[in-house]
Short mmCIF file of C-alpha atoms and ligand atoms in Angstrom, two decimals:
data_model
loop_
_atom_site.label_atom_id
_atom_site.label_comp_id
_atom_site.label_asym_id
_atom_site.label_seq_id
_atom_site.Cartn_x
_atom_site.Cartn_y
_atom_site.Cartn_z
CA UNK A 23 -12.57 28.13 36.93
CA UNK A 24 -8.93 28.30 35.29
CA UNK A 25 -7.83 25.52 33.14
CA UNK A 26 -4.08 25.89 32.60
CA UNK A 27 -1.27 23.51 31.79
CA UNK A 28 0.39 21.68 34.57
CA UNK A 29 4.16 22.23 35.43
CA UNK A 30 7.14 19.84 34.19
CA UNK A 31 7.74 18.49 37.82
CA UNK A 32 4.27 19.07 39.76
CA UNK A 33 3.83 17.65 43.28
CA UNK A 34 0.21 17.01 45.75
CA UNK A 35 2.04 17.44 48.77
CA UNK A 36 1.01 16.02 52.79
CA UNK A 37 -2.41 14.70 51.57
CA UNK A 38 -4.60 11.56 52.28
CA UNK A 39 -3.69 9.33 49.36
CA UNK A 40 -7.37 7.31 48.29
CA UNK A 41 -6.33 4.65 46.12
CA UNK A 42 -9.88 3.17 45.04
CA UNK A 43 -7.79 0.62 42.73
CA UNK A 44 -5.63 -0.80 45.76
CA UNK A 45 -8.25 -0.06 48.85
CA UNK A 46 -6.01 1.67 50.30
CA UNK A 47 -5.48 4.96 52.45
CA UNK A 48 -2.30 7.02 53.45
CA UNK A 49 -0.91 10.32 54.00
CA UNK A 50 1.67 10.80 51.55
CA UNK A 51 2.70 12.84 48.18
CA UNK A 52 2.12 12.59 44.36
CA UNK A 53 4.93 13.24 42.20
CA UNK A 54 3.60 14.03 38.57
CA UNK A 55 6.00 14.33 35.92
CA UNK A 56 5.45 15.42 32.40
CA UNK A 57 2.09 14.79 33.02
CA UNK A 58 2.54 11.03 34.21
CA UNK A 59 2.64 9.67 37.96
CA UNK A 60 6.87 9.15 38.90
CA UNK A 61 5.93 8.51 42.56
CA UNK A 62 3.50 7.93 45.26
CA UNK A 63 4.25 8.37 48.70
CA UNK A 64 7.02 9.63 50.58
CA UNK A 65 9.41 10.99 47.82
CA UNK A 66 12.22 13.53 47.64
CA UNK A 67 10.86 16.50 45.90
CA UNK A 68 12.83 17.98 43.08
CA UNK A 69 14.16 21.16 43.37
CA UNK A 70 12.73 22.97 40.83
CA UNK A 71 8.98 21.50 41.41
CA UNK A 72 5.61 23.18 41.75
CA UNK A 73 3.80 21.82 44.66
CA UNK A 74 0.58 22.36 45.38
CA UNK A 75 -0.12 21.88 49.32
CA UNK A 76 -2.78 19.11 49.82
CA UNK A 77 -3.04 18.92 53.69
CA UNK A 78 -6.22 18.04 55.02
CA UNK A 79 -7.65 17.24 51.16
CA UNK A 80 -7.87 13.61 49.82
CA UNK A 81 -5.76 12.82 46.79
CA UNK A 82 -7.80 10.38 44.47
CA UNK A 83 -8.70 8.84 40.85
CA UNK A 84 -10.22 11.17 38.28
CA UNK A 85 -14.00 10.62 38.41
CA UNK A 86 -14.98 8.48 35.82
CA UNK A 87 -19.06 9.23 34.72
CA UNK A 88 -20.63 6.42 32.06
CA UNK A 89 -23.58 8.49 30.95
CA UNK A 90 -23.55 12.07 29.45
CA UNK A 91 -25.12 13.97 27.33
CA UNK A 92 -22.86 16.68 25.34
CA UNK A 93 -25.12 17.37 22.32
CA UNK A 94 -22.11 17.66 19.80
CA UNK A 95 -22.74 16.96 16.89
CA UNK A 96 -26.31 18.97 16.34
CA UNK A 97 -27.23 20.35 19.56
CA UNK A 98 -23.47 22.74 20.35
CA UNK A 99 -25.83 25.48 21.51
CA UNK A 100 -26.81 23.25 24.59
CA UNK A 101 -23.24 21.66 25.19
CA UNK A 102 -20.16 20.83 22.97
CA UNK A 103 -17.72 18.34 23.72
CA UNK A 104 -15.26 21.45 24.49
CA UNK A 105 -17.61 23.01 27.48
CA UNK A 106 -18.92 19.30 28.36
CA UNK A 107 -15.17 18.53 29.51
CA UNK A 108 -15.00 21.83 31.24
CA UNK A 109 -18.06 20.70 33.06
CA UNK A 110 -16.82 17.35 33.92
CA UNK A 111 -13.70 18.79 35.15
CA UNK A 112 -15.34 20.98 37.65
CA UNK A 113 -16.72 18.00 38.77
CA UNK A 114 -14.01 16.17 39.04
CA UNK A 115 -14.54 13.87 35.91
CA UNK A 116 -11.82 13.09 33.86
CA UNK A 117 -13.35 10.31 31.72
CA UNK A 118 -16.96 10.39 30.18
CA UNK A 119 -19.05 8.03 28.10
CA UNK A 120 -20.97 10.42 25.66
CA UNK A 121 -24.55 9.23 24.89
CA UNK A 122 -25.05 8.97 21.21
CA UNK A 123 -28.91 11.09 20.73
CA UNK A 124 -26.99 13.79 19.00
CA UNK A 125 -27.95 15.04 16.07
CA UNK A 126 -27.56 12.98 13.93
CA UNK A 127 -27.05 10.08 16.03
CA UNK A 128 -24.21 8.34 16.45
CA UNK A 129 -24.88 5.21 14.56
CA UNK A 130 -22.07 5.49 11.57
CA UNK A 131 -18.61 3.89 11.94
CA UNK A 132 -18.01 7.77 10.64
CA UNK A 133 -19.91 9.37 13.21
CA UNK A 134 -17.99 7.77 15.98
CA UNK A 135 -14.89 8.17 14.77
CA UNK A 136 -15.55 11.92 14.48
CA UNK A 137 -16.42 11.83 18.45
CA UNK A 138 -12.68 10.08 18.58
CA UNK A 139 -10.74 12.83 16.33
CA UNK A 140 -12.77 15.99 18.44
CA UNK A 141 -12.47 14.38 21.45
CA UNK A 142 -8.27 13.95 21.50
CA UNK A 143 -8.20 18.65 21.89
CA UNK A 144 -10.53 18.24 24.90
CA UNK A 145 -8.70 18.25 28.50
CA UNK A 146 -10.38 14.78 29.55
CA UNK A 147 -10.75 11.79 28.34
CA UNK A 148 -14.49 11.07 26.29
CA UNK A 149 -15.63 7.68 24.91
CA UNK A 150 -18.17 7.22 22.76
CA UNK A 151 -21.16 4.93 22.74
CA UNK A 152 -22.82 3.78 19.75
CA UNK A 153 -26.72 3.70 18.97
CA UNK A 154 -28.52 0.04 19.47
CA UNK A 155 -30.21 1.34 16.28
CA UNK A 156 -30.16 3.19 12.97
CA UNK A 157 -31.63 6.57 14.06
CA UNK A 158 -32.14 5.24 17.17
CA UNK A 159 -35.77 4.22 15.31
CA UNK A 160 -36.34 0.95 16.58
CA UNK A 161 -35.98 -1.34 13.61
CA UNK A 162 -32.52 -2.11 12.05
CA UNK A 163 -29.62 -2.61 14.13
CA UNK A 164 -26.46 -0.67 13.76
CA UNK A 165 -23.09 -1.85 12.07
CA UNK A 166 -22.09 -2.40 15.68
CA UNK A 167 -18.73 -4.31 15.14
CA UNK A 168 -17.43 -1.42 12.59
CA UNK A 169 -18.28 1.13 15.71
CA UNK A 170 -16.42 -0.88 17.86
CA UNK A 171 -13.19 -0.93 15.90
CA UNK A 172 -13.58 3.07 15.39
CA UNK A 173 -13.87 3.46 19.65
CA UNK A 174 -17.75 2.79 20.58
CA UNK A 175 -17.15 0.92 24.39
CA UNK A 176 -20.61 0.43 24.53
CA UNK A 177 -24.15 0.53 22.78
CA UNK A 178 -27.36 2.50 23.76
CA UNK A 179 -30.40 4.37 22.65
CA UNK A 180 -30.59 6.18 25.07
CA UNK A 181 -33.01 8.69 25.73
CA UNK A 182 -35.21 6.25 23.73
CA UNK A 183 -36.10 2.56 24.79
CA UNK A 184 -35.63 -0.21 23.14
CA UNK A 185 -39.44 -0.85 22.91
CA UNK A 186 -38.97 -4.30 20.11
CA UNK A 187 -37.94 -7.61 22.87
CA UNK A 188 -37.08 -9.06 19.64
CA UNK A 189 -34.55 -5.99 18.63
CA UNK A 190 -33.28 -6.34 22.47
CA UNK A 191 -32.86 -9.69 22.29
CA UNK A 192 -30.96 -9.67 18.81
CA UNK A 193 -28.93 -6.39 20.23
CA UNK A 194 -27.31 -8.30 23.25
CA UNK A 195 -26.51 -11.78 20.96
CA UNK A 196 -24.57 -9.50 18.88
CA UNK A 197 -22.88 -7.85 21.74
CA UNK A 198 -21.47 -10.79 22.90
CA UNK A 199 -19.27 -10.86 19.94
CA UNK A 200 -17.58 -7.86 21.20
CA UNK A 201 -18.12 -8.44 24.75
CA UNK A 202 -19.75 -4.64 25.01
CA UNK A 203 -22.62 -3.53 27.05
CA UNK A 204 -25.94 -2.79 25.53
CA UNK A 205 -27.40 0.29 27.83
CA UNK A 206 -31.13 0.03 27.73
CA UNK A 207 -33.22 3.70 28.48
CA UNK A 208 -35.69 1.25 30.37
CA UNK A 209 -39.47 3.03 30.16
CA UNK A 210 -42.52 1.04 28.64
CA UNK A 211 -43.44 3.64 26.36
CA UNK A 212 -46.84 2.67 26.72
CA UNK A 213 -47.04 2.11 30.29
CA UNK A 214 -45.26 5.84 30.50
CA UNK A 215 -47.69 7.10 28.05
CA UNK A 216 -47.48 11.27 28.52
CA UNK A 217 -45.95 10.98 31.92
CA UNK A 218 -43.85 13.81 33.10
CA UNK A 219 -43.46 12.51 36.83
CA UNK A 220 -43.81 9.49 38.73
CA UNK A 221 -47.03 8.44 38.84
CA UNK A 222 -48.54 8.67 42.62
CA UNK A 223 -50.14 11.17 45.18
CA UNK A 224 -47.78 14.47 44.18
CA UNK A 225 -48.70 13.57 40.75
CA UNK A 226 -52.75 13.49 41.65
CA UNK A 227 -52.20 16.87 44.11
CA UNK A 228 -50.61 18.72 40.86
CA UNK A 229 -52.85 17.49 38.59
CA UNK A 230 -50.10 16.09 36.59
CA UNK A 231 -50.03 13.29 33.95
CA UNK A 232 -47.73 10.55 36.21
CA UNK A 233 -45.38 7.98 34.61
CA UNK A 234 -45.68 4.15 36.40
CA UNK A 235 -42.38 2.60 38.40
CA UNK A 236 -44.09 -0.22 36.57
CA UNK A 237 -42.85 1.69 33.43
CA UNK A 238 -39.34 1.42 34.27
CA UNK A 239 -39.31 -2.58 36.09
CA UNK A 240 -41.76 -4.26 34.01
CA UNK A 241 -38.68 -3.25 30.87
CA UNK A 242 -35.91 -3.66 33.58
CA UNK A 243 -37.75 -7.08 33.73
CA UNK A 244 -37.52 -7.94 30.38
CA UNK A 245 -33.95 -6.69 29.72
CA UNK A 246 -32.69 -9.28 32.72
CA UNK A 247 -34.22 -12.33 31.37
CA UNK A 248 -33.23 -11.14 27.42
CA UNK A 249 -29.69 -11.02 29.53
CA UNK A 250 -29.74 -14.01 31.00
CA UNK A 251 -30.88 -16.26 28.18
CA UNK A 252 -28.50 -14.88 25.47
CA UNK A 253 -25.33 -14.23 27.83
CA UNK A 254 -24.43 -11.07 27.21
CA UNK A 255 -23.58 -7.53 29.41
CA UNK A 256 -26.73 -6.02 30.47
CA UNK A 257 -25.34 -1.95 31.76
CA UNK A 258 -29.23 -0.97 33.40
CA UNK A 259 -29.22 3.09 33.13
CA UNK A 260 -30.07 5.73 36.01
CA UNK A 261 -32.25 3.24 38.14
CA UNK A 262 -35.32 5.04 40.23
CA UNK A 263 -37.58 2.40 41.29
CA UNK A 264 -37.52 0.04 44.54
CA UNK A 265 -39.11 -2.44 41.79
CA UNK A 266 -36.49 -2.46 39.55
CA UNK A 267 -33.56 -2.30 42.56
CA UNK A 268 -35.61 -5.72 43.17
CA UNK A 269 -35.05 -7.43 39.81
CA UNK A 270 -31.86 -5.89 39.86
CA UNK A 271 -30.83 -7.86 42.97
CA UNK A 272 -32.52 -11.12 42.06
CA UNK A 273 -30.74 -11.37 39.45
CA UNK A 274 -27.10 -10.37 40.09
CA UNK A 275 -27.72 -13.52 42.90
CA UNK A 276 -26.50 -15.60 39.21
CA UNK A 277 -25.86 -13.51 37.04
CA UNK A 278 -22.15 -11.15 37.42
CA UNK A 279 -22.65 -9.58 33.88
CA UNK A 280 -25.56 -7.12 34.77
CA UNK A 281 -24.40 -3.96 36.07
CA UNK A 282 -26.88 -0.75 36.93
CA UNK A 283 -25.75 2.83 37.32
CA UNK A 284 -28.07 5.38 40.11
CA UNK A 285 -27.80 9.00 39.33
CA UNK A 286 -27.24 11.71 42.02
CA UNK A 287 -30.96 13.24 41.90
CA UNK A 288 -32.61 9.71 42.19
CA UNK A 289 -30.10 9.40 45.17
CA UNK A 290 -31.01 13.33 46.20
CA UNK A 291 -34.78 14.61 45.71
CA UNK A 292 -37.96 12.14 46.23
CA UNK A 293 -41.43 13.41 44.20
CA UNK A 294 -42.36 15.84 47.46
CA UNK A 295 -39.74 18.82 45.70
CA UNK A 296 -41.88 18.85 42.30
CA UNK A 297 -44.37 20.67 43.78
CA UNK A 298 -42.77 23.93 43.30
CA UNK A 299 -42.84 22.82 39.69
CA UNK A 300 -39.50 23.09 38.86
CA UNK A 301 -38.91 22.00 35.38
CA UNK A 302 -35.23 21.24 36.30
CA UNK A 303 -36.42 18.67 38.20
CA UNK A 304 -38.54 16.84 35.10
CA UNK A 305 -36.41 13.94 34.07
CA UNK A 306 -36.91 10.64 32.31
CA UNK A 307 -36.94 8.15 34.37
CA UNK A 308 -38.53 10.13 36.75
CA UNK A 309 -37.44 11.44 40.24
CA UNK A 310 -39.55 8.97 42.57
CA UNK A 311 -40.90 8.52 46.28
CA UNK A 312 -39.29 8.98 49.51
CA UNK A 313 -39.69 4.99 49.57
CA UNK A 314 -38.15 4.66 46.21
CA UNK A 315 -35.07 6.72 47.26
CA UNK A 316 -34.38 4.85 49.94
CA UNK A 317 -34.31 1.90 48.34
CA UNK A 318 -31.71 2.54 45.44
CA UNK A 319 -29.80 4.07 49.00
CA UNK A 320 -30.25 0.78 49.99
CA UNK A 321 -28.87 -0.90 46.56
CA UNK A 322 -26.16 1.17 46.48
CA UNK A 323 -24.87 0.35 49.51
CA UNK A 324 -25.39 -3.73 49.25
CA UNK A 325 -23.66 -3.18 45.83
CA UNK A 326 -26.92 -4.24 43.50
CA UNK A 327 -26.12 -0.41 42.10
CA UNK A 328 -22.47 -0.88 40.78
CA UNK A 329 -21.61 2.73 40.06
CA UNK A 330 -22.97 6.59 39.59
CA UNK A 331 -23.18 8.62 36.52
CA UNK A 332 -24.72 12.15 36.03
CA UNK A 333 -27.18 11.48 32.83
CA UNK A 334 -25.84 15.12 32.57
CA UNK A 335 -28.29 16.44 30.05
CA UNK A 336 -28.21 19.98 29.43
CA UNK A 337 -30.78 21.71 27.74
CA UNK A 338 -31.29 25.63 26.58
CA UNK A 339 -33.72 28.25 28.78
CA UNK A 340 -35.83 27.80 26.36
CA UNK A 341 -36.17 24.14 26.31
CA UNK A 342 -37.25 24.00 30.19
CA UNK A 343 -38.93 28.21 30.90
CA UNK A 344 -42.28 26.75 30.03
CA UNK A 345 -45.35 24.78 31.66
CA UNK A 346 -44.10 21.51 33.37
CA UNK A 347 -45.75 19.42 30.80
CA UNK A 348 -44.10 21.20 27.52
CA UNK A 349 -40.34 21.00 28.81
CA UNK A 350 -37.90 18.59 27.70
CA UNK A 351 -36.48 16.17 30.16
CA UNK A 352 -33.60 16.22 31.81
CA UNK A 353 -30.72 18.26 34.11
CA UNK A 354 -26.60 19.03 33.96
CA UNK A 355 -25.38 17.15 36.69
CA UNK A 356 -21.71 16.84 36.49
CA UNK A 357 -20.30 20.10 38.58
CA UNK A 358 -22.43 19.20 41.74
CA UNK A 359 -22.09 15.27 41.58
CA UNK A 360 -19.95 14.43 44.25
CA UNK A 361 -21.44 17.17 46.75
CA UNK A 362 -24.06 15.68 46.60
CA UNK A 363 -23.53 11.96 47.04
CA UNK A 364 -21.22 12.48 49.43
CA UNK A 365 -23.81 14.49 51.39
CA UNK A 366 -26.05 11.79 50.88
CA UNK A 367 -24.27 8.35 50.69
CA UNK A 368 -21.89 9.72 53.26
CA UNK A 369 -23.37 12.00 55.35
CA UNK A 370 -26.37 11.16 56.02
CA UNK A 371 -26.21 7.05 55.44
CA UNK A 372 -23.11 6.32 56.88
CA UNK A 373 -20.71 5.02 53.99
CA UNK A 374 -17.26 5.60 53.86
CA UNK A 375 -15.76 8.29 51.90
CA UNK A 376 -13.23 5.34 50.21
CA UNK A 377 -17.10 3.07 49.19
CA UNK A 378 -18.50 6.53 47.74
CA UNK A 379 -15.08 7.46 45.72
CA UNK A 380 -15.21 3.21 44.01
CA UNK A 381 -18.96 4.28 42.83
CA UNK A 382 -17.54 7.10 40.91
CA UNK A 383 -13.85 5.49 40.34
CA UNK A 384 -12.46 1.86 39.52
CA UNK A 385 -16.87 0.70 39.71
CA UNK A 386 -18.11 2.53 36.15
CA UNK A 387 -14.17 1.97 34.86
CA UNK A 388 -14.36 -1.20 35.11
CA UNK A 389 -17.88 -1.49 33.55
CA UNK A 390 -16.45 0.14 30.39
CA UNK A 391 -12.97 -2.07 30.83
CA UNK A 392 -10.87 1.08 31.66
CA UNK A 393 -7.78 0.62 32.85
CA UNK A 394 -8.34 1.58 37.14
CA UNK A 395 -5.78 0.98 38.65
CA UNK A 396 -4.29 5.22 38.63
CA UNK A 397 -1.46 5.63 40.87
CA UNK A 398 0.80 3.46 39.17
CA UNK A 399 4.29 5.01 38.02
CA UNK A 400 4.76 5.98 34.13
CA UNK A 401 0.65 6.03 34.15
CA UNK A 402 -0.94 9.77 33.03
CA UNK A 403 -1.94 11.41 35.50
CA UNK A 404 -5.83 11.18 36.28
CA UNK A 405 -6.19 12.55 39.44
CA UNK A 406 -8.23 15.30 41.48
CA UNK A 407 -7.55 17.03 45.12
CA UNK A 408 -11.12 16.59 46.99
CA UNK A 409 -12.02 18.80 50.15
CA UNK A 410 -14.23 16.23 51.51
CA UNK A 411 -15.62 18.40 54.27
CA UNK A 412 -16.16 21.28 52.56
CA UNK A 413 -19.85 22.36 52.88
CA UNK A 414 -21.20 24.88 50.20
CA UNK A 415 -23.97 26.31 48.31
CA UNK A 416 -24.11 25.17 44.94
CA UNK A 417 -25.17 28.35 42.51
CA UNK A 418 -24.59 29.66 38.91
CA UNK A 419 -21.08 30.14 39.30
CA UNK A 420 -20.35 26.78 39.84
CA UNK A 421 -21.43 26.25 36.87
CA UNK A 422 -19.21 25.31 33.73
CA UNK A 423 -21.46 23.90 31.57
CA UNK A 424 -23.31 25.99 28.56
CA UNK A 425 -26.50 25.14 29.41
CA UNK A 426 -27.69 26.11 33.32
CA UNK A 427 -31.01 23.44 33.79
CA UNK A 428 -29.81 22.14 37.18
CA UNK A 429 -32.41 21.60 40.01
CA UNK A 430 -29.32 22.22 42.39
CA UNK A 431 -29.22 25.64 43.29
CA UNK A 432 -29.22 26.67 46.63
CA UNK A 433 -28.59 23.41 47.91
CA UNK A 434 -26.28 22.48 51.29
CA UNK A 435 -23.47 20.12 49.42
CA UNK A 436 -21.21 18.46 51.11
CA UNK A 437 -17.65 17.77 49.33
CA UNK A 438 -15.87 19.47 46.80
CA UNK A 439 -13.00 19.46 44.22
CA UNK A 440 -10.28 21.45 44.14
CA UNK A 441 -8.67 20.47 41.35
CA UNK A 442 -8.31 18.08 38.19
CA UNK A 443 -6.02 16.63 36.85
CA UNK A 444 -6.59 15.38 33.09
CA UNK A 445 -4.60 15.44 29.85
CA UNK A 446 -1.72 17.21 30.96
CA UNK A 447 -3.84 19.91 32.35
CA UNK A 448 -4.84 21.11 35.81
CA UNK A 449 -7.82 23.31 37.32
CA UNK A 450 -8.45 25.83 40.10
CA UNK A 451 -12.22 24.85 40.52
ZN1 ZN B 513 -31.74 7.39 29.87
#
């Protein structure tokens, strides 16, 4: 993948423009002058323009992923803000939120400032999520107010659940002062115990320790009740079970502050896929049954689940090339995201491309309070060009991450990002 500075006058010509903010689809050109939108629709193309022919292609907002792990500081051998940016651009993402479970964790105003400063040199927009508790230890609240002032856009101990209900309550109460979401990795640690995959028929066959859906749904239920009680903004990450979807759907009837995300891998795979013991399918929460997968799709279609987030979690080969029991949890996901969710939700489930794009653009930006009207004149160009009909097979050459732990190799995907335009740069994917 090549990343270049964009030309002073760049025209994306003759594309299908999908504007997920206005909910409009039309044919036309996009003129980008000095990195900013100068015209959209029928434009008089300046003579000295660089022209990219987009006929047969879709031009739309750059994707936004509110849940990635870029491992900086501490484990830059797995991913850094720079390598993570390349992975993001390969997948069409121009904006991401990084989780704070780094080493050390992002649990102080200074550590938030460290990410903000480093991100300025990256070709995408990177926003830090601050830890809820110091060292993510679950006991003492961080200086959330000061971290917010430095640029934290939400709070989470992701990777680790906030086990103590009273701590979760205090975090939610405190977050209302800043009106920022609390994102709790919902897995009851006692119920999860040593589980390495979904507890069910397949885990029994394979002789692997199971992690029941209750571990997730019980804590999601607790969090929803605490959110209602405190009036805070709860965002439920990586929903994996039918039971959790059910709880969220019910709560959303009377509480519009609750939001939720789903990952491409929970939409794409079910626990049958683990029969091959591929450690790249070991994630937390686990890949569950076909019934759960179908319930997640249903949740996306009826708006219970608001957005797609990858939970991009890079790990070294050593972390993954071991027994299933010992392998680390997590997979990379930025590069394969669009092709995977387009295949499942549009090709197989009949969702419109427009609706899918909202799940990757306007909806996640709204949850985080980012500007979601990206075709306005004078706005910094944060766009992608997509070949939505392209069928392709995911392979190592598509990976830009420093890590390679993906279960999508040799999977047929549908829809490919061709160019990503962000921070004055353009990729040729
Ligand atoms: Zn998590």
